[in-house]
Short mmCIF file of C-alpha atoms in Angstrom, two decimals:
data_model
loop_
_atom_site.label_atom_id
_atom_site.label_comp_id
_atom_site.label_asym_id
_atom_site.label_seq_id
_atom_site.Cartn_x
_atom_site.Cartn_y
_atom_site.Cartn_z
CA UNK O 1 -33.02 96.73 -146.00
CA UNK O 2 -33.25 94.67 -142.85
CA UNK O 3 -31.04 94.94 -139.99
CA UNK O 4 -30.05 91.53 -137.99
CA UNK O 5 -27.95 92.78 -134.35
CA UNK O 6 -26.35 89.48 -134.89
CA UNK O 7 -25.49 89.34 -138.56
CA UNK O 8 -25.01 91.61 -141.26
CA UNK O 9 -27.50 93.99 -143.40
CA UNK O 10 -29.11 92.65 -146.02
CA UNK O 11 -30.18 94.87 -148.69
CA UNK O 12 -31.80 94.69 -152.01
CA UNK O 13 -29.16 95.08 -154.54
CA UNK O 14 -27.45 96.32 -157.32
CA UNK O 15 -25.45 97.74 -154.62
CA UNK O 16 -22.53 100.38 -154.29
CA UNK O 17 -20.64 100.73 -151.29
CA UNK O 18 -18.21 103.72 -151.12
CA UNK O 19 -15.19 102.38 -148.67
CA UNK O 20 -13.71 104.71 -146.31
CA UNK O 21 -10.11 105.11 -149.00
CA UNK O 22 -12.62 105.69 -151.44
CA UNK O 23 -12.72 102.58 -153.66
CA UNK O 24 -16.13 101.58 -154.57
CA UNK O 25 -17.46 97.77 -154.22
CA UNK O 26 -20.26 96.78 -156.38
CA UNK O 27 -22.64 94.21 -156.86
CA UNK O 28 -25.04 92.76 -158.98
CA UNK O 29 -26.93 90.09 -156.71
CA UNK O 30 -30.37 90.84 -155.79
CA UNK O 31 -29.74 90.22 -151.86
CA UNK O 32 -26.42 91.57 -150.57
CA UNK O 33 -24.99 90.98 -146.77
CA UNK O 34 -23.09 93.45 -145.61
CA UNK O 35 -20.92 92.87 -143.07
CA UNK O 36 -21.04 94.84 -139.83
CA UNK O 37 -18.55 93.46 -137.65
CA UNK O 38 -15.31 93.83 -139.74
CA UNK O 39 -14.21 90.33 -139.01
CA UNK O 40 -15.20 89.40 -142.90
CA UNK O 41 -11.92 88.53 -145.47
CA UNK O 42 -14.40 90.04 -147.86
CA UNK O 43 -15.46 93.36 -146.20
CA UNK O 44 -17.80 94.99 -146.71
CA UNK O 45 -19.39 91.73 -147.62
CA UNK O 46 -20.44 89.32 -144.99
CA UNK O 47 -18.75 85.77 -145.09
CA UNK O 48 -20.51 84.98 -141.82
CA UNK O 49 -16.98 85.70 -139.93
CA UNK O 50 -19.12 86.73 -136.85
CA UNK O 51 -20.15 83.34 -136.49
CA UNK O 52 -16.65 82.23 -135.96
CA UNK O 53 -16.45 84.29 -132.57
CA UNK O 54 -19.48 83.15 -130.94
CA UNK O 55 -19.01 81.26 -127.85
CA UNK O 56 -22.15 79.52 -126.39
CA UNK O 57 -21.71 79.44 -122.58
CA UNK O 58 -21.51 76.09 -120.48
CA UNK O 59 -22.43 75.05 -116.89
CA UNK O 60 -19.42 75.51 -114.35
CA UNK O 61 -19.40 71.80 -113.63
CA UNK O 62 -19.62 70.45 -117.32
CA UNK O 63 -15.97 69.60 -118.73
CA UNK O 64 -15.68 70.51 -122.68
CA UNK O 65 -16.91 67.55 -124.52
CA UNK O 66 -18.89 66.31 -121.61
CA UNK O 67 -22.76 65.51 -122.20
CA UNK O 68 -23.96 68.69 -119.58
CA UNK O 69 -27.02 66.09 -118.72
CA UNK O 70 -26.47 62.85 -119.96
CA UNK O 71 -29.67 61.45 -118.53
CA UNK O 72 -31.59 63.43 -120.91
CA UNK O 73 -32.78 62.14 -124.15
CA UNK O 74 -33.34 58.32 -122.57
CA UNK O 75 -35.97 56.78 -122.02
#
């Protein structure tokens, strides 16, 4: 199993995951991703929905689609 604070768990499969109603998921890949932020349209499997959210910050004084230092990269 390996545990990514930015993603979801990956863990060696078959796996069975008992849902909190009590249905059970299953699957036969050898790598699963579970999803642990809920924001997946195929819980409890990851569809990377927790990319979706991620925001990167930008300066104060950079408008959106501005080049935050266009002098860099010339030369």
């Amino acid at each position: 199993m390996v545990i990514d604070p930015e993603g979801p768990v990956l863990v060696e499969g078959p796996v069975e995951v008992v849902l909190p109603d009590g249905r059970i998921a299953r699957s036969d890949r050898f790598t699963v991703a579970l999803c642990t932020c809920r924001r997946s349209h195929r819980y409890p499997w990851c569809d990377t929905g927790h990319r979706r959210k991620e925001r990167r910050p930008r300066p104060a004084d950079t408008a959106p689609g501005e080049d935050p230092d266009p002098e860099e990269g010339r030369g």
